[in-house]
PDB file of C-alpha atoms and ligand atoms in Angstrom:
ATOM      1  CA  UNK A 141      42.681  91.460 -13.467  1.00  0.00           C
ATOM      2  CA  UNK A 142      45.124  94.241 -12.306  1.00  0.00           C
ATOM      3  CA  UNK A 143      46.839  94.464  -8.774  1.00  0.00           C
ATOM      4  CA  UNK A 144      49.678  97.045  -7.354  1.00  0.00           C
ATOM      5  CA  UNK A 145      51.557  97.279  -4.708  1.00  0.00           C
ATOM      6  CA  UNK A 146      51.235  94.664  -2.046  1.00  0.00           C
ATOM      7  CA  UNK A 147      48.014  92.834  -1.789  1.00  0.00           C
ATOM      8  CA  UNK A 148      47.246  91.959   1.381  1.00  0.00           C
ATOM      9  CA  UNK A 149      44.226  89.823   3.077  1.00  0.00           C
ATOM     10  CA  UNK A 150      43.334  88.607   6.951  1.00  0.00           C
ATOM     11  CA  UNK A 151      43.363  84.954   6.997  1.00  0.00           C
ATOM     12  CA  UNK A 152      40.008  84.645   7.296  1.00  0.00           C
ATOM     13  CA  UNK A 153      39.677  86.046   3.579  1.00  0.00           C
ATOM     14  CA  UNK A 154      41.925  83.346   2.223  1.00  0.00           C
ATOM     15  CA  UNK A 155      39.035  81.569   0.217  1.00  0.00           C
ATOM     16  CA  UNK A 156      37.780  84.974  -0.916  1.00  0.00           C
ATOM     17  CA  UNK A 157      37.788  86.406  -4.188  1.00  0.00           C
ATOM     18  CA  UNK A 158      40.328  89.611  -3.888  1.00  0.00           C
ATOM     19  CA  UNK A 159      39.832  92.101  -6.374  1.00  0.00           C
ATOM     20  CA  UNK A 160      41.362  95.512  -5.824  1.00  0.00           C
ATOM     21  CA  UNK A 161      39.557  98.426  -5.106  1.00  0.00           C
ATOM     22  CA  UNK A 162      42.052 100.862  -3.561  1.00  0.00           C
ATOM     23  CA  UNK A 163      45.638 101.398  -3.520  1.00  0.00           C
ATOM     24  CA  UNK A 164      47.797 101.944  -0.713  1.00  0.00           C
ATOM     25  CA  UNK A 165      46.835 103.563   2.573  1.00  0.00           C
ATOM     26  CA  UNK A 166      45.524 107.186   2.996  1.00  0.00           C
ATOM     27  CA  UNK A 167      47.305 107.181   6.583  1.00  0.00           C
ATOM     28  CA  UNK A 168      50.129 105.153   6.211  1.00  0.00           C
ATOM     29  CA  UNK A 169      51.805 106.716   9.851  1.00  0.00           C
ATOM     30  CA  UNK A 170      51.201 103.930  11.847  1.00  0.00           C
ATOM     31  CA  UNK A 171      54.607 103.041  13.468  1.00  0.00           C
ATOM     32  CA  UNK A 172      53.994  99.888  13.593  1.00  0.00           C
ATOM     33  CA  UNK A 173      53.514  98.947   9.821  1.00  0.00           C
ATOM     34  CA  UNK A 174      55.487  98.671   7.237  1.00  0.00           C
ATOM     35  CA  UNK A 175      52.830  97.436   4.242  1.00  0.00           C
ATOM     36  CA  UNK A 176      52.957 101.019   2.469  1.00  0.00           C
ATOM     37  CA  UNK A 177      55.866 102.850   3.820  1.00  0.00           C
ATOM     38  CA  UNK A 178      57.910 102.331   0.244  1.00  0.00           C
ATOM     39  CA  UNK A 179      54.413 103.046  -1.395  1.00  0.00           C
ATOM     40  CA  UNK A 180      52.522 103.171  -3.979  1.00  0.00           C
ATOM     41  CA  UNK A 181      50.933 106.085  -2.825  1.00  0.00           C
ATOM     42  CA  UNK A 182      46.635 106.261  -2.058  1.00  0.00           C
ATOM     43  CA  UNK A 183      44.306 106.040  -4.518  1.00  0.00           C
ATOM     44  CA  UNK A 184      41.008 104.751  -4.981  1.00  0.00           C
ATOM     45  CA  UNK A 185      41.294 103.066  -8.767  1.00  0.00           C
ATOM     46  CA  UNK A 186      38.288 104.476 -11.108  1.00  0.00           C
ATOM     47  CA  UNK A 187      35.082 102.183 -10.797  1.00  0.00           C
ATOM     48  CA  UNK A 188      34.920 101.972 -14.553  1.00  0.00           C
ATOM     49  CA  UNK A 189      38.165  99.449 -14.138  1.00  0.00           C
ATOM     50  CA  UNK A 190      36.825  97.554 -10.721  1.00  0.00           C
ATOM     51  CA  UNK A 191      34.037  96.919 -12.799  1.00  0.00           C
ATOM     52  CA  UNK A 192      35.731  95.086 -15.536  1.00  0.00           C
ATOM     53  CA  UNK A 193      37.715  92.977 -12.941  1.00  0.00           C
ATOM     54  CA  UNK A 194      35.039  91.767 -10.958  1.00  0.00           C
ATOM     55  CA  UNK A 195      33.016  91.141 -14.761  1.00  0.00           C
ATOM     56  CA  UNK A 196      36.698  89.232 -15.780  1.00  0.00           C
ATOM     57  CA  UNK A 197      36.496  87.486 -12.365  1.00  0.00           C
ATOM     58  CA  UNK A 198      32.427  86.220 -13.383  1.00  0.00           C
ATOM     59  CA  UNK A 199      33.519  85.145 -16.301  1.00  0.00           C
ATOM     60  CA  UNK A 200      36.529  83.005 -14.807  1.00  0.00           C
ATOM     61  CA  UNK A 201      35.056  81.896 -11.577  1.00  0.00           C
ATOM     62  CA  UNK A 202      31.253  82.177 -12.223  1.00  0.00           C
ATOM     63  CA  UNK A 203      28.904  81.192  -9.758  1.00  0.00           C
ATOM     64  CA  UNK A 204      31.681  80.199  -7.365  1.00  0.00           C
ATOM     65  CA  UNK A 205      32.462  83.152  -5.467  1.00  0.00           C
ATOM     66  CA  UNK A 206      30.629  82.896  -2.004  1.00  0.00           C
ATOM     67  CA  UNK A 207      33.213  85.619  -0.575  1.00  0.00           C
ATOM     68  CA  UNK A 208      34.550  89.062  -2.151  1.00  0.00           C
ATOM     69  CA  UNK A 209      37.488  91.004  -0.585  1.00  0.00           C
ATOM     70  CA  UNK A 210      38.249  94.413  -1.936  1.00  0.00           C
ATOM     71  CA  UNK A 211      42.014  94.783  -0.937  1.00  0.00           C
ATOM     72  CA  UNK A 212      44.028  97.287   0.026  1.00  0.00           C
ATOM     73  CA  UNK A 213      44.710  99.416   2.983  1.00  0.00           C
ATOM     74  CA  UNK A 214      41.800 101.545   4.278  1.00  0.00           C
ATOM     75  CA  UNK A 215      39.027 100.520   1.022  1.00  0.00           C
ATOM     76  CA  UNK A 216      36.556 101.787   2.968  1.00  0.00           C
ATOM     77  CA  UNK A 217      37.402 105.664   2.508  1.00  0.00           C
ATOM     78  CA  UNK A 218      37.168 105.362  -1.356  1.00  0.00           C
ATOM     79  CA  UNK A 219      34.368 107.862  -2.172  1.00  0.00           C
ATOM     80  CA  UNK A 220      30.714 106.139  -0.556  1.00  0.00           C
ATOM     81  CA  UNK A 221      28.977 106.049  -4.053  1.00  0.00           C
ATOM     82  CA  UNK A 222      31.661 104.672  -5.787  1.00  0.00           C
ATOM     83  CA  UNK A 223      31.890 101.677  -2.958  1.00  0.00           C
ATOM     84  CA  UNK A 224      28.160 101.439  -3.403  1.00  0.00           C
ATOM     85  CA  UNK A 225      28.372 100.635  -7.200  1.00  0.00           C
ATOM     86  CA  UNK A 226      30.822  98.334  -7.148  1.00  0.00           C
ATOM     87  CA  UNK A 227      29.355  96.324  -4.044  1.00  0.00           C
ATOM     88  CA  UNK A 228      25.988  96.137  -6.143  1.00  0.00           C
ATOM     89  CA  UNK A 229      27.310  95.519  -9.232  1.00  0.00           C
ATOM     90  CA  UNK A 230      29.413  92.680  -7.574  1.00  0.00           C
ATOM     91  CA  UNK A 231      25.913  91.679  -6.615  1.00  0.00           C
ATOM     92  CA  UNK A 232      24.599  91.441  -9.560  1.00  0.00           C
ATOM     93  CA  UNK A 233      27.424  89.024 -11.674  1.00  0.00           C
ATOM     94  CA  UNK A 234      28.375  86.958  -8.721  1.00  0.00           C
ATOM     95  CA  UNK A 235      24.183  85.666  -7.231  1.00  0.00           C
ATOM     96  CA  UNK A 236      25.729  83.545  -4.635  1.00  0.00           C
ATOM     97  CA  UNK A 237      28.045  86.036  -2.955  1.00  0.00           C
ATOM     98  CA  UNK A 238      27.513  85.846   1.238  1.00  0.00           C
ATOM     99  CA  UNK A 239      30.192  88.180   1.906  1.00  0.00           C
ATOM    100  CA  UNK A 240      31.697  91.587   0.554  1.00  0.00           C
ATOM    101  CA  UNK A 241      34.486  92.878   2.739  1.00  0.00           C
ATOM    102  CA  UNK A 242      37.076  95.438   2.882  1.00  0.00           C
ATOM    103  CA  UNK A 243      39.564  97.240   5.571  1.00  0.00           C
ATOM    104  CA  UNK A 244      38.782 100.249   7.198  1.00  0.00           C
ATOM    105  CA  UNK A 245      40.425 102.237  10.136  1.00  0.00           C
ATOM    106  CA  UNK A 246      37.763 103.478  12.926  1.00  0.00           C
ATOM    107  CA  UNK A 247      39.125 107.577  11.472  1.00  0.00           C
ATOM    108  CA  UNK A 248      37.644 106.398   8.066  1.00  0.00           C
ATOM    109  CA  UNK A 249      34.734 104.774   9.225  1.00  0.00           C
ATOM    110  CA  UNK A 250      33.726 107.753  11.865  1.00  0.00           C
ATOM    111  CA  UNK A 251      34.304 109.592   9.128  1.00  0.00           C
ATOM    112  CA  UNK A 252      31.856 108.203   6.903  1.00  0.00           C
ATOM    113  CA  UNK A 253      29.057 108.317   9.374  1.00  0.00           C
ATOM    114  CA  UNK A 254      26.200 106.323  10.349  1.00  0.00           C
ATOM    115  CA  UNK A 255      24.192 107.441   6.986  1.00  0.00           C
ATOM    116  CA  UNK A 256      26.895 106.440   4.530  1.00  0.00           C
ATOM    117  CA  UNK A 257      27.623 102.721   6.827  1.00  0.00           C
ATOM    118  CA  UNK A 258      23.654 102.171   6.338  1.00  0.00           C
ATOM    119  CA  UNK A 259      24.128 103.215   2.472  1.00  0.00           C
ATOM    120  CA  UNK A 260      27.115 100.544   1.912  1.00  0.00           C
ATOM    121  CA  UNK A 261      25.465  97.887   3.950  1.00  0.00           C
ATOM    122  CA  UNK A 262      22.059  98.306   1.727  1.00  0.00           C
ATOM    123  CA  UNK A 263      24.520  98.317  -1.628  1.00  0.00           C
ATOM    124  CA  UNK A 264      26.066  94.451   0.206  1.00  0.00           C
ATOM    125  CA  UNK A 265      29.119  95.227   2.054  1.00  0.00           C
ATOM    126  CA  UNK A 266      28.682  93.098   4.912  1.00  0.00           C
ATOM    127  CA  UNK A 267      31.903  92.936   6.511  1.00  0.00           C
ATOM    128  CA  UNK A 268      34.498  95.295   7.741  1.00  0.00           C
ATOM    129  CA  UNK A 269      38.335  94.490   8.686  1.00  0.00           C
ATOM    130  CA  UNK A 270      39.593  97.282  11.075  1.00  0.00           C
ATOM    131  CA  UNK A 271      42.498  97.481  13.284  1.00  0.00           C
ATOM    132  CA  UNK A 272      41.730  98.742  16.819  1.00  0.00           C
ATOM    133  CA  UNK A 273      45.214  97.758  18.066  1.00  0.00           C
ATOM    134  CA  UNK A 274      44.316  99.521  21.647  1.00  0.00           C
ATOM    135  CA  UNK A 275      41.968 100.531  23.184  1.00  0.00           C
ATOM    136  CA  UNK A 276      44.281 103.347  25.384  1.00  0.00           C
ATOM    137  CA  UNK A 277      44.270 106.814  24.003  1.00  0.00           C
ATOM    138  CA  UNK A 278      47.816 107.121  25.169  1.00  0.00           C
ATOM    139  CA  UNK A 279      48.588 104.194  22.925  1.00  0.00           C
ATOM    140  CA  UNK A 280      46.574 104.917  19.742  1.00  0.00           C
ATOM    141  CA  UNK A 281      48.862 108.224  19.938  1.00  0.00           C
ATOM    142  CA  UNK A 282      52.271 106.871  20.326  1.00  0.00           C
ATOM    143  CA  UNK A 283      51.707 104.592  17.012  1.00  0.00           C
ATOM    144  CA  UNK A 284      49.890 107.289  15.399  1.00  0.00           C
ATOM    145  CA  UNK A 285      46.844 105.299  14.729  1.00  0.00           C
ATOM    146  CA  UNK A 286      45.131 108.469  13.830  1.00  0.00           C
ATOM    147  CA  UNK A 287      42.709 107.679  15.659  1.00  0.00           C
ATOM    148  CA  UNK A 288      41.162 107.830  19.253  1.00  0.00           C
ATOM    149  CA  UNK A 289      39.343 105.452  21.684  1.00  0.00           C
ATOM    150  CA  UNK A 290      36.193 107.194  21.536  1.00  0.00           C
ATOM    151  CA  UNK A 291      36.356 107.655  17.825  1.00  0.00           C
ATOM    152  CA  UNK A 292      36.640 103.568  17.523  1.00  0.00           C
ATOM    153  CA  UNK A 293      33.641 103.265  20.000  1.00  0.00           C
ATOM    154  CA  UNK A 294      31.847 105.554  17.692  1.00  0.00           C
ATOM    155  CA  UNK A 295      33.048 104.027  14.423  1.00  0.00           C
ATOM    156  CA  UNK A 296      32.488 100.566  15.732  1.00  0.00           C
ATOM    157  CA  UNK A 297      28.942 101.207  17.279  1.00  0.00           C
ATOM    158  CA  UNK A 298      28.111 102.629  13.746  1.00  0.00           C
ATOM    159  CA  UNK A 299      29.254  99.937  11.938  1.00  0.00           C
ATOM    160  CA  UNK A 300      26.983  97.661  13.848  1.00  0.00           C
ATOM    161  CA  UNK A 301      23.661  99.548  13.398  1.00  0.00           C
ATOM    162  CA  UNK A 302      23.740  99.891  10.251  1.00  0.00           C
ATOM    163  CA  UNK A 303      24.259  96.013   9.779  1.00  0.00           C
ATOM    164  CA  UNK A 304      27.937  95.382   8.838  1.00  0.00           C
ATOM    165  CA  UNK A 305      29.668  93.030  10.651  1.00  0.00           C
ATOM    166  CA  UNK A 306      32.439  94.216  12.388  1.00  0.00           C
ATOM    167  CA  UNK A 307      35.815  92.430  12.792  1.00  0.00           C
ATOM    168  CA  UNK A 308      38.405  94.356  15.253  1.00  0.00           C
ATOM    169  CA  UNK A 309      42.096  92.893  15.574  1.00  0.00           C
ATOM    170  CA  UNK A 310      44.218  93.880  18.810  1.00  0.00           C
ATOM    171  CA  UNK A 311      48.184  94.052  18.837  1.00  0.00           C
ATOM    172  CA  UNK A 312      48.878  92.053  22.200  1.00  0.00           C
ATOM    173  CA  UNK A 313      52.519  93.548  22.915  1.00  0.00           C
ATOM    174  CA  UNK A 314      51.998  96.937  21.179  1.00  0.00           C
ATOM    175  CA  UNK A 315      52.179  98.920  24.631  1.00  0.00           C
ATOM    176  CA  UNK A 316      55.699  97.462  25.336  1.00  0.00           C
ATOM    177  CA  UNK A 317      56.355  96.168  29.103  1.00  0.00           C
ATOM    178  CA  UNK A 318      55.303 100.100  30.332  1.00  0.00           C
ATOM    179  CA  UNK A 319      52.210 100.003  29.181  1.00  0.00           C
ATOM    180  CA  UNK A 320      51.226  96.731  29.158  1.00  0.00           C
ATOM    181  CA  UNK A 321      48.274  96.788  32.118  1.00  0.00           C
ATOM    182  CA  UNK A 322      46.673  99.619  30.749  1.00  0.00           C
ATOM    183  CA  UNK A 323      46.693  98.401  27.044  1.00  0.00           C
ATOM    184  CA  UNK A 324      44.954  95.422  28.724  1.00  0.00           C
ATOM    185  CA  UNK A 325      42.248  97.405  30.657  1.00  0.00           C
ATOM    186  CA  UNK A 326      41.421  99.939  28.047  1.00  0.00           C
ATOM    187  CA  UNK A 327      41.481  97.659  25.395  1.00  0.00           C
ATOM    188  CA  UNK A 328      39.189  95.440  26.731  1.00  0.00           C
ATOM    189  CA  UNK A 329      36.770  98.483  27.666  1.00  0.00           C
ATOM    190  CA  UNK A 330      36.747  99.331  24.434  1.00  0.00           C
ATOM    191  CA  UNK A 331      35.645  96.027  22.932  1.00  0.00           C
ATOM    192  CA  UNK A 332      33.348  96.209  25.886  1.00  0.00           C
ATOM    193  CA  UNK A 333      31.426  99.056  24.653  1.00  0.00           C
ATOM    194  CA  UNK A 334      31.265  98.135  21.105  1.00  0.00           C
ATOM    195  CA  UNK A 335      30.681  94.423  21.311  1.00  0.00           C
ATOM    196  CA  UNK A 336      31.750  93.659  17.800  1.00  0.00           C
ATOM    197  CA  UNK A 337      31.301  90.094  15.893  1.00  0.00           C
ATOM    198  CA  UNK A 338      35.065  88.760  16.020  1.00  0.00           C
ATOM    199  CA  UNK A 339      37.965  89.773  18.218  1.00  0.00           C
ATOM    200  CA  UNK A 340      40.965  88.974  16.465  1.00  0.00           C
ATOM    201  CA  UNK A 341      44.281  88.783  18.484  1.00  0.00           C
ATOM    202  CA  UNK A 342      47.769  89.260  17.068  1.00  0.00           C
ATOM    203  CA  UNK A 343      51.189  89.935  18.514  1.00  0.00           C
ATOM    204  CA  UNK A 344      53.489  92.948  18.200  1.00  0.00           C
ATOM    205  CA  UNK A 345      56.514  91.877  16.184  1.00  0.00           C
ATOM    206  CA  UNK A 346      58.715  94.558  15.113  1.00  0.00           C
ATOM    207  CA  UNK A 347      59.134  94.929  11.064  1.00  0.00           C
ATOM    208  CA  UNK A 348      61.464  95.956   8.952  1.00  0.00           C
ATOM    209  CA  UNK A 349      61.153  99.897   7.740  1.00  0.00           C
ATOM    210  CA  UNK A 350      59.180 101.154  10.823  1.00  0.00           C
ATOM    211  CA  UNK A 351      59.980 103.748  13.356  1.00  0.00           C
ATOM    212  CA  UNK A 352      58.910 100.733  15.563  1.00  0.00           C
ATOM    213  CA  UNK A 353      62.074  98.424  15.178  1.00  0.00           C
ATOM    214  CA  UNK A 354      64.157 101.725  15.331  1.00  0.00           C
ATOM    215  CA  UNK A 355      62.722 102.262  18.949  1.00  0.00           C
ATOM    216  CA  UNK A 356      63.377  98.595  19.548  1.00  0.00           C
ATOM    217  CA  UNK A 357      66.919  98.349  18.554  1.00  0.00           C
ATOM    218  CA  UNK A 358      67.084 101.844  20.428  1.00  0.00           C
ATOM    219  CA  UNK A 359      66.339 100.458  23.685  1.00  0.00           C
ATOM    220  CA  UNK A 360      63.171 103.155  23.625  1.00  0.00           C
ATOM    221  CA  UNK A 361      60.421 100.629  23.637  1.00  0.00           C
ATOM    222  CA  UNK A 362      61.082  97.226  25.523  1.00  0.00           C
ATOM    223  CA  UNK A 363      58.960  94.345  24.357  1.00  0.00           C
ATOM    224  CA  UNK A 364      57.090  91.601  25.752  1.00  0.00           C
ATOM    225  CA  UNK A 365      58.404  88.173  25.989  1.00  0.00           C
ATOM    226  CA  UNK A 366      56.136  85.193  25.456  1.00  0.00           C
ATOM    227  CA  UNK A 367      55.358  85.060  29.321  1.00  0.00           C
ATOM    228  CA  UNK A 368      54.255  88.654  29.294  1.00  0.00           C
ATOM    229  CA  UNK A 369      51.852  88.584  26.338  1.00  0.00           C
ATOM    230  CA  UNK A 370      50.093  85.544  27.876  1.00  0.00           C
ATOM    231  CA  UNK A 371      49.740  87.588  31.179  1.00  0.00           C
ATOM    232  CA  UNK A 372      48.401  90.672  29.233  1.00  0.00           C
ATOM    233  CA  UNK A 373      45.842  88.151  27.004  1.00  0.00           C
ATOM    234  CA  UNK A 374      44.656  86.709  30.332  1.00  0.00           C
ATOM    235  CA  UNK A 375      44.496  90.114  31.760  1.00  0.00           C
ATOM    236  CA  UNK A 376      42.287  91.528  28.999  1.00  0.00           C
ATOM    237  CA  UNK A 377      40.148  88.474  28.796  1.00  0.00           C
ATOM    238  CA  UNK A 378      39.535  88.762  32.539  1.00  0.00           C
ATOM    239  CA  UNK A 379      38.009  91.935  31.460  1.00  0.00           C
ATOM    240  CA  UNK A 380      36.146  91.404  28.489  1.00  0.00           C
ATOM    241  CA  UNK A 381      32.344  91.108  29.002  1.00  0.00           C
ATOM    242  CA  UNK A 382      31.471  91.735  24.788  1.00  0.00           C
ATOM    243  CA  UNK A 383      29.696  88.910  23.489  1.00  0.00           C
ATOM    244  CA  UNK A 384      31.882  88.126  20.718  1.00  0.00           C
ATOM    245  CA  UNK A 385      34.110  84.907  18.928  1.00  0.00           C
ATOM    246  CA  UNK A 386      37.721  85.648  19.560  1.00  0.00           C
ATOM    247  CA  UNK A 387      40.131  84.180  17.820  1.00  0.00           C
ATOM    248  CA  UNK A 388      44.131  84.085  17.516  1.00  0.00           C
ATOM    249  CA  UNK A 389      44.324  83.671  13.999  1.00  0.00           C
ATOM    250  CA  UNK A 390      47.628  84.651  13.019  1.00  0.00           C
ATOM    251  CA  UNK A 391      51.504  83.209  12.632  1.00  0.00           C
ATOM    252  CA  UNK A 392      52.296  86.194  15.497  1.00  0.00           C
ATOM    253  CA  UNK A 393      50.794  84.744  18.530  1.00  0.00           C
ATOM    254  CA  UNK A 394      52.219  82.612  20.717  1.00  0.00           C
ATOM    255  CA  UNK A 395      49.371  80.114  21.829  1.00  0.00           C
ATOM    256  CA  UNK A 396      46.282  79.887  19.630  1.00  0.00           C
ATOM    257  CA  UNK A 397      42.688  80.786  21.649  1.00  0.00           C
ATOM    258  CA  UNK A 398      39.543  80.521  19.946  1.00  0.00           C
ATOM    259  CA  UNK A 399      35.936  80.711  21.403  1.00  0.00           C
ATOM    260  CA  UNK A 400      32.747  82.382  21.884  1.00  0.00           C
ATOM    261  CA  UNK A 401      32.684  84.784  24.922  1.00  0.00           C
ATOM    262  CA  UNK A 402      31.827  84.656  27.557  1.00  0.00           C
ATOM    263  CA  UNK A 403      31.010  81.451  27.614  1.00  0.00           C
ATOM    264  CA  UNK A 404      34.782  80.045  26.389  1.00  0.00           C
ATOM    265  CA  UNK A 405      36.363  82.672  28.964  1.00  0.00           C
ATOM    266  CA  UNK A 406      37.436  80.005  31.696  1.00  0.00           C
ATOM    267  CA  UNK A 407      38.482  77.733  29.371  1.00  0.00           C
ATOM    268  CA  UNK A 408      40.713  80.151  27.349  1.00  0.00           C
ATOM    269  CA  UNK A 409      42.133  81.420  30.402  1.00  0.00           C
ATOM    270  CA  UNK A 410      43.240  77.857  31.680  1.00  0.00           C
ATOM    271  CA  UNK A 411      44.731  77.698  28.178  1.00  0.00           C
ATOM    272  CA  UNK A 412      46.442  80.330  29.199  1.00  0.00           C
ATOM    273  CA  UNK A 413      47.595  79.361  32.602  1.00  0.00           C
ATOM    274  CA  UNK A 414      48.797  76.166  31.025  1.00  0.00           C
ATOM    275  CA  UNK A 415      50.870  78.181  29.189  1.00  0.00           C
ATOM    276  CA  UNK A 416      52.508  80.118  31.490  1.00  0.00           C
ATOM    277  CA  UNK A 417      53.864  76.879  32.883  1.00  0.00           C
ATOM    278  CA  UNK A 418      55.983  76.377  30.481  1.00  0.00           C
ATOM    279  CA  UNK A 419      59.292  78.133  30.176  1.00  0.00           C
ATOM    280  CA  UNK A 420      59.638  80.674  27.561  1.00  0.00           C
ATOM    281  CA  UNK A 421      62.246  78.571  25.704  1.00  0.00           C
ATOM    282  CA  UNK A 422      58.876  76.810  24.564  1.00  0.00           C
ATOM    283  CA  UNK A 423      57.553  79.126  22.612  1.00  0.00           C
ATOM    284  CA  UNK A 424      58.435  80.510  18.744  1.00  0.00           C
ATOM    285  CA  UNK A 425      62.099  83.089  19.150  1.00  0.00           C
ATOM    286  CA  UNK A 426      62.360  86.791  18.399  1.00  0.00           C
ATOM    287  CA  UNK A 427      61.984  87.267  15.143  1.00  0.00           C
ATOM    288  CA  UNK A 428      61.755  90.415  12.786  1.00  0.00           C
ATOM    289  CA  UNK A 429      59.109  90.559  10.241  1.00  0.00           C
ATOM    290  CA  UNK A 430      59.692  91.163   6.997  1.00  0.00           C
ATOM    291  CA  UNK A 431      56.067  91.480   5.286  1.00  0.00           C
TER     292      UNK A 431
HETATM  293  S1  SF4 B 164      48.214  99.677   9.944  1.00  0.00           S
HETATM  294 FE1  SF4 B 164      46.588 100.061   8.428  1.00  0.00          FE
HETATM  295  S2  SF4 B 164      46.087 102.237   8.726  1.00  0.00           S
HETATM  296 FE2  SF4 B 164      48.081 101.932   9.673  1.00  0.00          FE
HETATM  297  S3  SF4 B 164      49.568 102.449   8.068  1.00  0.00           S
HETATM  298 FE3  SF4 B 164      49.237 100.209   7.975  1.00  0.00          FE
HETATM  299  S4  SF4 B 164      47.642  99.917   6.455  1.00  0.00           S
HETATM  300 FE4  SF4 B 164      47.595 102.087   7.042  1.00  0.00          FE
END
């Protein structure tokens, strides 16, 4: 099987089958990231040689796969039909497959449209990766998401109705100490309105390569400390009224919350108090990320 470029997957992919679709990202501005800033450039790969992978991957794994993850960046703008064939042809060689699942950014998604979502979840993609990062339109500009909040409501509405699950991560920390409260209220609005499956928390650390760090090291763009990224989670779960399971699954964050809301709300946010007890010295140091 062939891979380029860096391969990444969410955690909660880590048993899945990972066989690349895409290359790259077709945005690749956020200023947050730096996965694709020293390329390879977007592309989607031709479907002729996705095809022999995931017929490669049968014959190596067989009936095995219960989960299929189409890495990289953004899969889900690759051209609709193409998607479509290799979702159903992934079908057909692995039977037991639950799950197909790819990335996608709410400008790729909204793009797409409700007929082409329905048209990918009838070929078996049942699961879709994007990053929300913020709900605040002020925000979503200054990291050039590409994106805006009613764009993601759209996007994330769509994704629903036609009967993909939908996955949304948030960067606690990504608003700095400015913009920290209103990060915390729009966000939460946001996930409010679309009421997706998971909510999946992670916290801003600065990497190396992005116009990010630069504003960091600047002094343009103060960060959080531990105690202020627990007082923005409890502020946005105070908000959040989305029936969803949220869950901190990443090395980023500094305590790790998991539950179904609304019903785990008091409890996370006593997790949370708890936490703020402690002195920051507690919790893991600055660090900056290198992947
Ligand atoms: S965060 Fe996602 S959309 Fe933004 S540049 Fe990175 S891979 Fe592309």
């Amino acid at each position: 099987m062939d891979y380029e470029g860096p391969i990444y997957r969410p955690p909660s992919e880590a048993d899945s089958l990972l066989v690349q679709a895409t290359i790259g990202c077709p945005h690749n501005r956020c200023t947050f990231c730096m996965v694709y800033k020293n390329g390879p450039r977007y592309r989607a790969r031709p479907v002729v040689d996705i095809i022999r992978d995931l017929d490669e991957a049968s014959g190596l794994y067989g009936q095995g796969v219960r989960t299929l993850f189409f890495p990289a960046g953004n899969t889900i703008a690759m051209p609709t039909d193409d998607l479509c064939q290799i979702c159903r042809h992934a079908r057909r060689v692995f039977p037991t497959l639950e799950r197909i699942t790819v990335y996608g950014s709410s400008q790729y998604i909204h793009h797409k449209g409700p007929e082409a979502l329905k048209r990918l979840a009838d070929a078996g993609l049942n699961r879709i990766h994007v990053g929300l990062e913020s709900g605040d339109d002020a925000v979503l500009r200054k990291i050039r998401k590409g994106t805006t909040a009613a764009q993601q409501i759209d996007a994330g509405r769509w994704t629903l109705e036609a009967g993909i699950q939908l996955s949304l991560y948030v960067i606690l920390g990504i608003a700095g100490a400015a913009g920290s409260r209103s990060h915390a209220i729009c966000t939460a609005d946001v996930l409010n309105q679309i009421n997706p499956d998971f909510i999946r928390l992670r916290t801003f650390v600065p990497k190396i390569g992005t116009p990010l760090l630069e504003m960091v090291q600047e002094g343009a763009f103060e960060m959080l400390g531990p105690h202020g990224i627990l007082t923005e989670t409890a502020m946005l779960l105070r908000r959040l009224t989305a029936s969803s399971q949220l869950t901190s699954d990443h090395y980023t964050n500094y305590i790790n919350l998991h539950g179904r809301l609304p019903e785990s709300r008091d409890r996370l946010l006593d997790q949370l108090n708890a936490a703020l007890k402690r002195p920051e010295s507690d919790f893991r140091p600055f660090f900056i990320g290198d992947q």
